[in-house]
CSV table of C-alpha atoms in Angstrom, one decimal:
chain,number,residue,atom,x,y,z
A,966,MET,CA,104.7,102.2,126.8
A,967,SER,CA,105.8,105.9,127.5
A,968,GLU,CA,104.5,108.8,125.1
A,969,ALA,CA,107.9,109.5,124.3
A,970,LEU,CA,108.9,105.8,123.3
A,971,LYS,CA,105.2,104.8,121.5
A,972,SER,CA,106.2,108.2,119.1
A,973,GLU,CA,109.4,106.6,119.0
A,974,PHE,CA,108.1,103.8,118.0
A,975,SER,CA,105.9,105.0,115.5
A,976,SER,CA,108.6,107.2,113.6
A,977,LYS,CA,110.8,104.1,113.2
A,978,ILE,CA,107.7,101.6,111.8
A,979,THR,CA,107.0,104.7,109.7
A,980,LEU,CA,110.3,105.2,108.2
A,981,LEU,CA,110.5,101.2,108.1
A,982,LYS,CA,107.2,101.1,106.0
A,983,ALA,CA,109.3,104.3,104.1
A,984,LEU,CA,111.6,102.3,103.3
A,985,ALA,CA,109.8,99.1,102.0
A,986,ILE,CA,107.7,101.2,99.5
A,987,MET,CA,111.4,102.7,98.3
A,988,LEU,CA,112.0,99.2,97.4
A,989,VAL,CA,109.0,98.3,95.5
A,990,VAL,CA,108.7,101.5,93.5
A,991,SER,CA,112.9,101.1,93.0
A,992,GLY,CA,111.7,97.5,92.0
A,993,HIS,CA,109.4,98.3,89.3
A,994,LEU,CA,112.2,100.3,88.2
A,995,GLU,CA,115.0,97.5,88.1
A,996,PHE,CA,117.2,98.8,90.0
A,997,SER,CA,118.6,97.7,93.2
A,998,MET,CA,118.7,100.2,96.4
A,999,LEU,CA,121.0,97.5,98.5
A,1000,GLY,CA,123.5,96.2,96.3
A,1001,ILE,CA,124.0,92.4,96.7
A,1002,PHE,CA,120.5,92.1,97.2
A,1003,THR,CA,118.1,92.6,94.1
A,1004,PRO,CA,114.9,94.2,92.9
A,1005,TYR,CA,112.4,91.9,94.4
A,1006,SER,CA,114.5,89.7,96.7
A,1007,PHE,CA,113.0,90.3,100.0
A,1008,GLN,CA,110.5,93.6,99.9
A,1009,LEU,CA,107.3,92.1,99.4
A,1010,ALA,CA,108.5,90.3,102.7
A,1011,LEU,CA,109.1,92.7,104.4
A,1012,PHE,CA,105.7,94.3,104.3
A,1013,PHE,CA,104.6,90.8,105.9
A,1014,PHE,CA,107.2,91.3,108.4
A,1015,ILE,CA,106.1,94.6,109.6
A,1016,SER,CA,102.5,93.7,109.5
A,1017,GLY,CA,103.4,90.4,111.8
A,1018,TYR,CA,105.5,93.0,113.8
A,1019,LEU,CA,102.2,95.3,114.9
A,1020,PHE,CA,99.7,92.2,115.6
A,1021,LYS,CA,98.1,92.2,118.8
A,1022,GLU,CA,97.6,89.8,120.4
A,1023,LYS,CA,94.3,91.1,121.6
A,1024,TYR,CA,92.8,90.6,118.5
A,1025,LEU,CA,92.7,86.8,119.2
A,1026,ASP,CA,90.0,86.8,121.1
A,1027,ASN,CA,88.3,89.6,119.0
A,1028,VAL,CA,88.2,87.8,115.4
A,1029,ALA,CA,85.0,90.1,114.6
A,1030,ILE,CA,86.9,93.5,115.5
A,1031,PHE,CA,90.3,92.2,113.8
A,1032,ILE,CA,88.3,91.2,110.5
A,1033,LYS,CA,86.3,94.5,110.6
A,1034,ARG,CA,89.3,96.7,110.6
A,1035,ARG,CA,91.1,95.1,108.4
A,1036,ILE,CA,88.1,95.2,105.7
A,1037,LYS,CA,87.9,99.4,106.4
A,1038,SER,CA,91.2,99.2,106.1
A,1039,LEU,CA,92.3,97.4,102.9
A,1040,LEU,CA,89.3,96.1,101.2
A,1041,ILE,CA,87.6,99.5,100.7
A,1042,PRO,CA,90.0,101.4,99.4
A,1043,TYR,CA,90.8,98.8,97.3
A,1044,PHE,CA,87.7,98.5,96.2
A,1045,LEU,CA,87.6,102.4,95.4
A,1046,TYR,CA,90.4,102.5,93.9
A,1047,ASN,CA,89.2,99.8,91.7
A,1048,ILE,CA,86.5,101.9,90.2
A,1049,PHE,CA,88.7,105.0,89.4
A,1050,TYR,CA,91.4,102.4,88.1
A,1051,MET,CA,88.4,100.6,85.8
A,1052,LEU,CA,87.6,104.6,84.5
A,1053,VAL,CA,90.9,105.3,84.1
A,1054,THR,CA,91.9,102.3,82.2
A,1055,ILE,CA,89.0,103.0,80.0
A,1056,ILE,CA,89.7,107.0,79.2
A,1057,ILE,CA,93.4,105.3,78.6
A,1058,ALA,CA,91.6,102.7,76.2
A,1059,LYS,CA,90.4,105.3,74.2
A,1060,LEU,CA,92.4,107.7,73.4
A,1061,THR,CA,95.1,105.2,72.8
A,1062,GLY,CA,93.3,102.2,71.7
A,1063,LYS,CA,94.5,99.7,74.3
A,1064,PHE,CA,92.8,98.7,77.5
A,1065,TRP,CA,95.5,98.2,79.8
A,1066,GLY,CA,93.7,95.3,82.0
A,1067,MET,CA,91.5,92.1,81.6
A,1068,PRO,CA,88.1,92.4,79.8
A,1069,LEU,CA,85.6,94.3,82.2
A,1070,SER,CA,83.3,91.8,83.5
A,1071,LEU,CA,81.3,91.3,87.5
A,1072,LYS,CA,83.8,88.5,87.9
A,1073,ASN,CA,87.1,90.8,86.8
A,1074,PHE,CA,86.1,93.4,89.1
A,1075,PHE,CA,85.1,91.5,92.3
A,1076,ILE,CA,86.8,87.9,91.9
A,1077,THR,CA,89.8,88.7,90.3
A,1078,PRO,CA,91.5,91.0,93.0
A,1079,PHE,CA,91.4,88.3,95.0
A,1080,LEU,CA,93.3,85.4,92.8
A,1081,ASN,CA,95.8,87.9,91.2
A,1082,GLY,CA,94.7,91.3,91.3
A,1083,HIS,CA,95.5,91.9,87.9
A,1084,GLN,CA,92.4,92.9,86.7
A,1085,PHE,CA,93.8,96.4,85.5
A,1086,ASP,CA,97.2,96.9,84.8
A,1087,LEU,CA,97.9,99.7,85.9
A,1088,ALA,CA,96.6,99.1,89.5
A,1089,CYS,CA,97.7,95.7,89.7
A,1090,PRO,CA,101.2,96.4,92.4
A,1091,LEU,CA,97.8,95.8,94.1
A,1092,TRP,CA,97.4,92.5,94.1
A,1093,PHE,CA,99.7,92.9,97.2
A,1094,VAL,CA,96.6,94.2,99.4
A,1095,THR,CA,94.3,91.3,98.8
A,1096,GLN,CA,96.8,89.1,99.6
A,1097,LEU,CA,97.4,90.7,103.0
A,1098,PHE,CA,94.0,90.5,104.0
A,1099,ILE,CA,93.8,86.9,103.0
A,1100,THR,CA,97.2,86.4,104.9
A,1101,MET,CA,96.1,88.4,108.3
A,1102,ILE,CA,93.1,86.3,108.3
A,1103,ALA,CA,94.6,83.4,107.7
A,1104,PHE,CA,97.3,84.4,110.4
A,1105,LEU,CA,94.2,85.0,113.2
A,1106,PHE,CA,93.0,81.8,113.0
A,1107,PHE,CA,96.5,79.7,112.8
A,1108,PHE,CA,97.3,81.4,115.4
A,1109,LYS,CA,94.3,80.8,117.9
A,1110,VAL,CA,94.4,77.4,117.0
A,1111,LEU,CA,98.3,77.0,118.2
A,1112,LYS,CA,97.9,78.7,121.2
A,1113,LYS,CA,95.3,76.9,122.0
A,1114,THR,CA,97.3,73.8,121.0
A,1115,LYS,CA,100.4,74.4,122.6
A,1116,ASP,CA,101.2,77.8,124.1
A,1117,ASN,CA,104.8,77.4,122.7
A,1118,LYS,CA,106.8,79.8,120.8
A,1119,PHE,CA,109.0,77.9,118.9
A,1120,PHE,CA,106.4,75.4,118.4
A,1121,HIS,CA,104.6,77.7,116.4
A,1122,LEU,CA,107.9,78.8,115.1
A,1123,ALA,CA,108.6,75.5,113.9
A,1124,PHE,CA,105.0,75.4,112.6
A,1125,PHE,CA,104.9,78.8,110.6
A,1126,SER,CA,108.7,78.2,109.2
A,1127,ILE,CA,107.7,74.8,107.5
A,1128,LEU,CA,105.0,76.1,106.0
A,1129,GLY,CA,107.2,78.8,104.4
A,1130,VAL,CA,109.2,76.8,103.3
A,1131,SER,CA,106.9,73.7,102.4
A,1132,ALA,CA,105.1,76.6,99.9
A,1133,ILE,CA,108.5,76.5,97.3
A,1134,PRO,CA,108.0,72.9,96.8
A,1135,LEU,CA,104.6,72.8,96.6
A,1136,SER,CA,104.5,75.4,93.7
A,1137,LYS,CA,106.8,72.7,91.4
A,1138,ILE,CA,104.6,69.6,92.4
A,1139,ILE,CA,100.9,70.6,91.6
A,1140,THR,CA,99.1,72.8,88.7
A,1141,LEU,CA,99.5,76.2,89.4
A,1142,ASP,CA,95.5,77.4,89.0
A,1143,SER,CA,94.2,80.4,91.1
A,1144,ILE,CA,93.3,78.7,94.2
A,1145,SER,CA,96.6,76.8,94.6
A,1146,LEU,CA,98.4,80.2,93.9
A,1147,ILE,CA,96.7,81.5,96.6
A,1148,ILE,CA,97.7,78.9,98.3
A,1149,ILE,CA,101.2,79.2,97.7
A,1150,ARG,CA,101.3,82.8,98.4
A,1151,THR,CA,99.2,82.5,101.7
A,1152,MET,CA,101.8,79.8,103.0
A,1153,PHE,CA,104.9,81.5,101.7
A,1154,SER,CA,103.6,84.9,103.7
A,1155,LEU,CA,102.4,83.3,106.7
A,1156,PHE,CA,105.8,82.4,107.5
A,1157,PHE,CA,107.2,86.2,107.2
A,1158,VAL,CA,104.2,87.9,109.5
A,1159,TYR,CA,104.7,85.3,112.3
A,1160,LEU,CA,108.7,86.1,112.0
A,1161,GLY,CA,107.9,89.7,112.2
A,1162,TYR,CA,105.5,88.8,115.4
A,1163,PHE,CA,108.8,86.7,116.7
A,1164,TYR,CA,111.2,89.2,116.2
A,1165,ARG,CA,108.7,91.8,117.8
A,1166,ASN,CA,108.2,89.2,121.0
A,1167,TYR,CA,111.5,87.2,121.5
A,1168,ILE,CA,114.5,89.4,119.9
A,1169,GLU,CA,114.1,93.0,119.6
A,1170,ASN,CA,114.8,94.0,123.0
A,1171,ILE,CA,117.0,90.6,124.2
A,1172,ILE,CA,119.1,90.1,121.8
A,1173,ASN,CA,121.1,92.5,119.8
A,1174,ILE,CA,121.4,90.8,115.8
A,1175,PHE,CA,123.2,93.9,114.6
A,1176,THR,CA,126.7,94.0,116.1
A,1177,VAL,CA,130.0,93.5,114.0
A,1178,LYS,CA,129.8,89.3,114.0
A,1179,TRP,CA,125.9,89.0,112.5
A,1180,CYS,CA,126.5,92.1,110.1
A,1181,ALA,CA,129.5,89.9,108.6
A,1182,ALA,CA,127.5,86.4,108.7
A,1183,VAL,CA,125.0,88.2,106.6
A,1184,ILE,CA,127.1,89.6,104.5
A,1185,ILE,CA,128.4,86.5,104.0
A,1186,LEU,CA,125.8,84.7,104.0
A,1187,GLN,CA,124.1,87.1,101.0
A,1188,SER,CA,127.3,86.9,98.8
A,1189,ILE,CA,126.8,83.1,99.1
A,1190,LEU,CA,123.5,83.3,97.5
A,1191,TRP,CA,124.6,86.1,95.3
A,1192,MET,CA,126.0,82.6,93.0
A,1193,PHE,CA,122.5,81.8,92.7
A,1194,ASN,CA,121.6,85.1,90.9
A,1195,ARG,CA,121.0,84.8,87.6
A,1196,ASP,CA,118.7,88.3,87.3
A,1197,TYR,CA,121.2,89.8,84.1
A,1198,ASN,CA,118.5,89.8,81.6
A,1199,PRO,CA,115.4,87.9,80.6
A,1200,GLN,CA,117.0,84.9,79.1
A,1201,HIS,CA,118.8,84.0,82.7
A,1202,GLY,CA,115.6,84.3,84.6
A,1203,ILE,CA,115.3,85.7,88.1
A,1204,GLY,CA,117.8,84.0,90.2
A,1205,LEU,CA,117.1,86.1,93.7
A,1206,SER,CA,114.1,87.5,92.7
A,1207,TYR,CA,110.8,85.9,92.7
A,1208,VAL,CA,107.2,86.7,91.8
A,1209,LEU,CA,105.4,85.7,94.7
A,1210,VAL,CA,102.2,86.8,93.0
A,1211,TRP,CA,102.4,83.9,90.7
A,1212,ALA,CA,104.6,81.7,92.8
A,1213,ARG,CA,107.4,82.0,89.9
A,1214,PHE,CA,110.6,80.8,92.0
A,1215,ASP,CA,112.1,79.1,88.9
A,1216,GLU,CA,114.8,76.3,89.9
A,1217,GLN,CA,115.0,77.6,93.5
A,1218,LEU,CA,114.0,75.8,96.9
A,1219,PHE,CA,115.5,78.1,99.6
A,1220,VAL,CA,117.3,80.8,98.1
A,1221,PRO,CA,114.0,82.9,98.0
A,1222,ILE,CA,113.1,82.5,101.9
A,1223,LEU,CA,116.9,82.8,103.0
A,1224,THR,CA,117.2,86.3,100.6
A,1225,SER,CA,114.2,87.6,102.4
A,1226,ILE,CA,115.2,87.1,105.9
A,1227,THR,CA,119.2,88.8,105.1
A,1228,GLY,CA,117.1,91.4,102.8
A,1229,ILE,CA,114.3,91.8,106.1
A,1230,TRP,CA,117.8,91.8,108.5
A,1231,ALA,CA,119.8,94.7,106.6
A,1232,SER,CA,116.6,96.7,106.1
A,1233,LEU,CA,116.2,96.4,110.0
A,1234,PHE,CA,120.1,97.4,109.6
A,1235,VAL,CA,119.6,100.3,107.6
A,1236,LEU,CA,116.7,101.3,110.2
A,1237,LYS,CA,119.1,101.4,113.1
A,1238,ILE,CA,121.9,103.0,111.9
A,1239,SER,CA,119.7,105.9,109.9
A,1240,TYR,CA,116.9,106.2,112.3
A,1241,PRO,CA,118.8,109.3,114.3
A,1242,TYR,CA,119.4,111.0,110.9
A,1243,PHE,CA,115.9,110.4,109.2
A,1244,LYS,CA,113.5,110.6,112.0
A,1245,ASP,CA,112.8,114.2,111.8
A,1246,VAL,CA,112.7,114.6,107.8
A,1247,LYS,CA,108.5,115.1,107.2
A,1248,PHE,CA,108.8,114.0,103.2
A,1249,LEU,CA,109.7,110.5,104.6
A,1250,GLN,CA,107.5,110.6,107.2
A,1251,GLN,CA,104.8,111.2,104.7
A,1252,MET,CA,105.6,108.5,102.3
A,1253,GLY,CA,105.6,105.7,104.8
A,1254,GLU,CA,101.9,107.3,106.3
A,1255,ASN,CA,101.0,106.8,102.7
A,1256,THR,CA,102.6,103.5,101.5
A,1257,TYR,CA,98.8,102.4,100.5
A,1258,HIS,CA,98.6,105.1,98.0
A,1259,ILE,CA,102.1,104.9,96.6
A,1260,MET,CA,101.6,101.1,96.3
A,1261,ALA,CA,98.2,102.2,93.8
A,1262,ASN,CA,99.5,105.2,92.1
A,1263,HIS,CA,103.1,104.6,91.6
A,1264,LEU,CA,102.3,102.9,88.3
A,1265,LEU,CA,100.1,105.2,87.4
A,1266,VAL,CA,102.8,108.1,88.0
A,1267,MET,CA,104.8,106.9,85.4
A,1268,TYR,CA,103.0,106.8,82.5
A,1269,LEU,CA,102.2,110.1,83.0
A,1270,ILE,CA,105.7,110.8,83.0
A,1271,THR,CA,106.3,109.1,79.8
A,1272,ILE,CA,103.2,111.0,78.5
A,1273,VAL,CA,105.4,114.1,79.5
A,1274,PHE,CA,108.7,112.9,77.9
A,1275,PHE,CA,106.4,112.3,74.6
A,1276,THR,CA,105.1,115.0,74.2
A,1277,ILE,CA,108.2,117.0,74.5
A,1278,LEU,CA,109.7,115.3,72.3
A,1279,GLY,CA,107.0,115.1,69.6
A,1280,ILE,CA,106.4,111.3,70.0
A,1281,PRO,CA,102.8,109.8,69.4
A,1282,ILE,CA,101.5,108.7,73.0
A,1283,SER,CA,100.1,105.8,71.3
A,1284,GLU,CA,103.4,104.5,71.3
A,1285,ARG,CA,103.3,103.6,74.6
A,1286,ALA,CA,101.3,100.8,73.9
A,1287,ASN,CA,103.6,98.7,72.0
A,1288,HIS,CA,105.4,98.2,75.4
A,1289,ASN,CA,104.5,96.7,78.5
A,1290,ILE,CA,102.8,98.3,82.3
A,1291,TYR,CA,106.6,98.9,83.2
A,1292,TRP,CA,108.2,100.2,80.6
A,1293,ILE,CA,109.7,103.8,81.0
A,1294,TYR,CA,111.5,106.2,78.5
A,1295,ASN,CA,115.4,105.1,77.6
A,1296,PRO,CA,115.7,103.5,81.3
A,1297,ILE,CA,119.7,104.5,81.1
A,1298,GLN,CA,119.0,108.1,81.3
A,1299,THR,CA,115.5,108.4,83.1
A,1300,THR,CA,115.1,105.8,85.6
A,1301,TYR,CA,116.5,107.6,88.7
A,1302,LEU,CA,114.6,111.0,87.6
A,1303,TYR,CA,111.7,108.9,87.3
A,1304,PHE,CA,112.0,107.0,90.6
A,1305,ILE,CA,112.3,110.8,92.7
A,1306,LEU,CA,109.3,111.7,90.6
A,1307,THR,CA,107.5,109.4,91.2
A,1308,MET,CA,108.0,109.0,95.3
A,1309,ILE,CA,107.3,112.6,95.2
A,1310,ILE,CA,104.1,112.4,93.1
A,1311,SER,CA,102.7,109.5,94.8
A,1312,THR,CA,103.3,110.2,98.1
A,1313,TYR,CA,102.0,113.6,97.8
A,1314,ILE,CA,98.5,112.2,96.5
A,1315,GLY,CA,98.3,109.8,99.3
A,1316,VAL,CA,98.8,113.0,101.7
A,1317,GLY,CA,96.5,115.1,99.4
A,1318,LEU,CA,93.5,112.3,99.5
A,1319,LYS,CA,94.2,112.0,103.4
A,1320,PHE,CA,93.2,115.8,103.7
A,1321,ILE,CA,90.3,115.5,101.7
A,1322,LYS,CA,88.9,112.7,103.7
A,1323,ALA,CA,89.6,114.5,107.0
A,1324,LYS,CA,88.0,116.9,105.6
A,1325,LEU,CA,84.8,115.1,104.6
A,1326,ASP,CA,84.8,113.2,107.7
A,1327,LYS,CA,84.6,117.2,109.3
A,1328,ILE,CA,81.8,118.0,107.4
A,1329,PHE,CA,80.0,114.8,107.8
A,1330,THR,CA,80.1,114.7,111.6
A,1331,ILE,CA,78.8,118.4,111.7
A,1332,SER,CA,76.1,117.2,109.5
A,1333,THR,CA,75.2,114.6,111.9
A,1334,THR,CA,75.5,116.5,115.2
């Protein structure tokens, strides 16, 4: 691949990541960026898809290197944030009288992150990071065994499809405890990791799936799926949305898989038609390069925005403690302002942290030479 093609590939993936993280944040603000795709009907599946898309087969023979790199890129930053949010949660508890999280303990600090990641409410979106680590390690080992057993792409696709589709009915017939939740989440997410790998290697440059006929088929399918949607208020249930961390699919069996696939297609389609217009927008590139930091910090940023509203309006900050962690002030009027401010602030938090890290790395390098 030429340098120009490598640069374009990297730019497209970065913009796709930017779209994915905007979908996550908009989901937490309970509005849809893509019309008939409800909040949390495919966003996390898209991130798993991207991880599979970027997977390199060379790691099948370099398992130790793969694990080491995933620890460095996923787990080390995670536990640094875990320390940070432990301190933030303690400080907020001192100021407001409410502890936003689970009781402080070694188990909740070191083990709970791998079980559900909700030890500190403000950092709970980071549950995805530890699940991604588990999923990618599982994918590496499954794929390695499958390659040795039968090196056939359709056999591999069938295997991972069965895993993904089986996860939902399994969640309805077994007791959902910490371990079973990990198993179900991993089964479900492994399918989308392989789907990303399969798309890049066997579809992207071979079959054009962005024709008018494909677009019409996806719209028709999603319109049919919309009949299963009940996500109009809490009493209706979650419909097209699903809560993967708790394996909550309500009465649905195949809808979460299907709406995830159509949502991924829609995201790829949006990228395809918008890339020429947004490829040179520096802020969007920065957003895509800092999805980890946005995932980690967007709830805290929303929390701080609410405090600003409270301060301006003379409302006691303790009032915030009477609502759940996703609550924002006057959502009918402020939702989109929250979204814009949160994306800007959390993106530049990531930019700033990377700048500081680069400076520290440079100082450390100089001091050791």
